[in-house]
Amino acid sequence: MAEFVDAAQIHVKAGNGGAGAVSFRREAHVDRGGPDGGDGGKGGDVVLVVDPQLASLIVFRDQPFRRAGDGAHGQGKKMHGAGGRDQVVGVPLGTVVRDFDGTLIADLAETGSKIVIARGGRGGAGNARFLSNRRRAPGFGEQGEVGEEFWFNLELKLKADVCLIGEPNVGKSSLIANISRARPKIADYAFTTLVPNLGVVRPPDATEYIVADIPGLIEGASEGRGLGHAFLRHVERAVALALVVPADLEEVVMHECVNQLLHELTNYQESLGHRPRVLVGTRLDLVDDEEQARERMSRVAEDFSMPLVGVVSNLDRQGMSSVVYGFAKIVESARASAPATVEKMIYRPRPNFEVNVTRTGDASFVVEGRDALHAVGLSDLGQADALAIVHTRLERMGVFRMLRRLGCREGDSVRIGSFEFTFEED
């Protein structure tokens, strides 16, 4: 069985744009053929797509790097370079993408969700693009842009209708095995369940739903104790919560167990305290008086204002039918009360097109921004025509105006990427 991994990192690198060609038409009997350099191709994007066949993030644990193809360079005869191949990366349903600082980038919570997580660089213009009445033989083209490159944290939040919540070794794994085709590890010691288990329940003439078995919660789980704290994130998307408590306990102990479970849930996320919930009793085969056990469970359920859907014996499957249909009823009710349309929580990283100017010293300034880098990305800045184009582009962006506002004076140094020049007033 493949290992379940619900947290990983990914490094994405979009393709670089191809460079524009510098070429001149030279054919027999063609006078003054002129520039005919083609444009470079756009770099490929890195796209995250929900793949329903994936159940965990294990594929990113040992191989986190994903790179798209580079755009091809332009050629003569105005032949444009081919675009780079997109890198489509499959992720499980419920994957959350965050920056290393915790900023939410995307929440892929719906089937078919996808996001361009890194954009390919734009291809450079060939010298044919710079032909004009004043510039008859441009000997320069544009360099291709560098594709975006990021590290992201990936988290997986399972999307189940009912989550089984309980202390270790109370029969949650046996319960999900009895009502679905899930086959979790079952043993008679605490913390048998090390990863969440999912099972699909298809009751006749009732709503189909998905049940998740979450590793046992102990006191202090929301603060990092035990194993269950690492998987509390999987409870966040549940439609309803099923609190599992052994029926062979004294009523006071049952009450304490339910109270502790609710405390851990609300301490982790306050909204979980308002989630629809039910109570399930297990270990019915270990009680002396089944009727008294059900009465005790009913009183505890009433104290916490939640319905008791059943008291079961995982040994002989007694009471399973009431639990199966009880879960179906609360899931159907919760779905009916949910909003008619659910907004897909998909975000896109904002490309850094904005131009910023910062002062780094008494006489030095740095200009940042994707458009600013593109403005100076010409292949031969030693040509006067190329420098004139750079000057016009920067002036239109307001770079010179921002430099003057920051106190830039004639003779000061200005750097844009690898391009550095001395500021001079016209």
PDB file of C-alpha atoms in Angstrom, residues 7 14 35 49 93 98 139 166 190 246 250 266 313 385 397:
ATOM      1  CA  ALA A   7       2.072  17.798   3.098  1.00  0.00           C
ATOM      2  CA  ALA A  14       8.058  28.130 -16.136  1.00  0.00           C
ATOM      3  CA  PRO A  35      15.277  42.893 -41.703  1.00  0.00           C
ATOM      4  CA  VAL A  49      -4.836  20.382 -12.270  1.00  0.00           C
ATOM      5  CA  LEU A  93      -8.693  16.970  -4.924  1.00  0.00           C
ATOM      6  CA  ARG A  98       0.653  28.399  -0.096  1.00  0.00           C
ATOM      7  CA  GLY A 139      20.517  45.315 -35.977  1.00  0.00           C
ATOM      8  CA  GLY A 166     -12.908   9.830  18.584  1.00  0.00           C
ATOM      9  CA  ALA A 190      -3.966   2.550  20.530  1.00  0.00           C
ATOM     10  CA  PRO A 246     -17.583   3.457  23.482  1.00  0.00           C
ATOM     11  CA  GLU A 250     -19.887   5.036  32.562  1.00  0.00           C
ATOM     12  CA  THR A 266     -13.151  24.096  18.489  1.00  0.00           C
ATOM     13  CA  SER A 313     -21.183  -3.792  17.679  1.00  0.00           C
ATOM     14  CA  ASP A 385      18.659  53.034 -32.004  1.00  0.00           C
ATOM     15  CA  MET A 397       6.433  53.763 -17.722  1.00  0.00           C
TER      16      MET A 397
END
